[in-house]
Amino acid sequence: MQYSVDIILPTYKPTRELFDMIELLESQTYPVHKIIIMNTEEKYFQRLLTGTKILKRYQNIEVHHLSAREFDHGGTRRKAIKYSKADIFVCMTHDAMPADTSLIQELVQVLMNGNDIAAAYAKQLARPDCREIERFTRTFNYPDESCIKSAEDIRRLGIKTFFCSNVCAAYNRKIYDEMGGFEKRAIFNEDMIYAGHAVKAGKKIAYAAEAKVIHSHNFTCMQQFRRNFDLGVSQSDHPEVFEGISSESEGSKLVTATARHLWNIKSKRLIPYLFASSAFKLAGYRLGKAYRHLPEKMVRWCSSNRNYWH
């Protein structure tokens, strides 16, 4: 059976790299029915399109514009999915470059391995300019072996049972509708919130190691702080998923493994920065978890998503 597949792609101030991404998506061995772009702030998108004919070249691209205040990690994707009638939709970010033309094929193959698999997410490879600590983090979070996670794995894997990244993840539309979809309002982490609900409802989350995208960031300590603050907020807002499951233990494992890696490759000089950046992450996360007890101005200052608080 050939399942129909749509791409859900939020964009904000995209660069010309978006055109390369679209070319690769349109060249996939498994056909993409429609690419639904949810663009924040129309002026930046129109500026990028000036002098190009990509929308005329590919008639299956559908663009919807919204303002920065309208954007919401859960709500915007939820709205985009309503424009899709496909059996499977693949959520991506505009800075996730398919590593090859078999990305969609691999995701569909894993997702359709069982009727109870709610989502399958791709392996993320570091960009050439990625710093060593972030490069190792990609290896730690996205190993070479695929796996399928269920509620039975919570005791063994903890928070990682719910790990699923909308940088590139395919979803079974039937299960998505049964589950009620993404949160209508989410500051961040909409992918793991959905995955958590799905796992607790008896569904499974798959990691498709053969499906690969190139995606990494070189965040500053303050950027890490703010991202982790929003992560803490999202977990605080959804105790039905995250209560009783620690994220900090997984973070400690990552720091320990990274320090060992840096020592082994004779990059000891990076270890102090590893500890400093990890301290920023932990501080942001803990403040986010306690955001209800903080002054409103401080909450906005700590968050990377200021518009969420309006």
Tab-separated table of N, CA and C in Angstrom, residues 44 66 76-77 118 125 191 229 246 254 267 281:
chain	number	residue	atom	x	y	z
A	44	TYR	N	9.650	38.689	5.460
A	44	TYR	CA	10.934	38.001	5.320
A	44	TYR	C	10.857	36.912	4.240
A	66	LEU	N	1.715	33.898	9.096
A	66	LEU	CA	1.186	34.316	10.384
A	66	LEU	C	2.167	35.298	11.006
A	76	THR	N	0.583	26.174	15.998
A	76	THR	CA	0.886	26.403	14.585
A	76	THR	C	0.974	25.088	13.825
A	77	ARG	N	1.631	24.093	14.406
A	77	ARG	CA	1.704	22.783	13.755
A	77	ARG	C	0.324	22.137	13.694
A	118	ALA	N	3.088	5.585	16.932
A	118	ALA	CA	2.497	6.918	16.761
A	118	ALA	C	3.396	7.847	15.968
A	125	LEU	N	22.444	14.524	12.210
A	125	LEU	CA	23.891	14.572	12.007
A	125	LEU	C	24.376	16.006	12.177
A	191	ASP	N	6.614	18.125	20.746
A	191	ASP	CA	6.859	16.773	20.255
A	191	ASP	C	6.920	15.753	21.383
A	229	PHE	N	15.040	26.853	29.973
A	229	PHE	CA	13.968	27.479	30.754
A	229	PHE	C	12.617	27.110	30.142
A	246	SER	N	12.478	12.041	35.943
A	246	SER	CA	13.530	13.049	36.029
A	246	SER	C	14.239	13.264	34.702
A	254	LEU	N	24.749	12.672	30.190
A	254	LEU	CA	25.316	13.329	29.021
A	254	LEU	C	26.589	14.093	29.371
A	267	SER	N	40.979	16.802	24.242
A	267	SER	CA	40.406	18.164	24.188
A	267	SER	C	40.014	18.603	25.592
A	281	LYS	N	22.397	25.376	31.525
A	281	LYS	CA	21.251	24.538	31.158
A	281	LYS	C	20.449	24.151	32.397
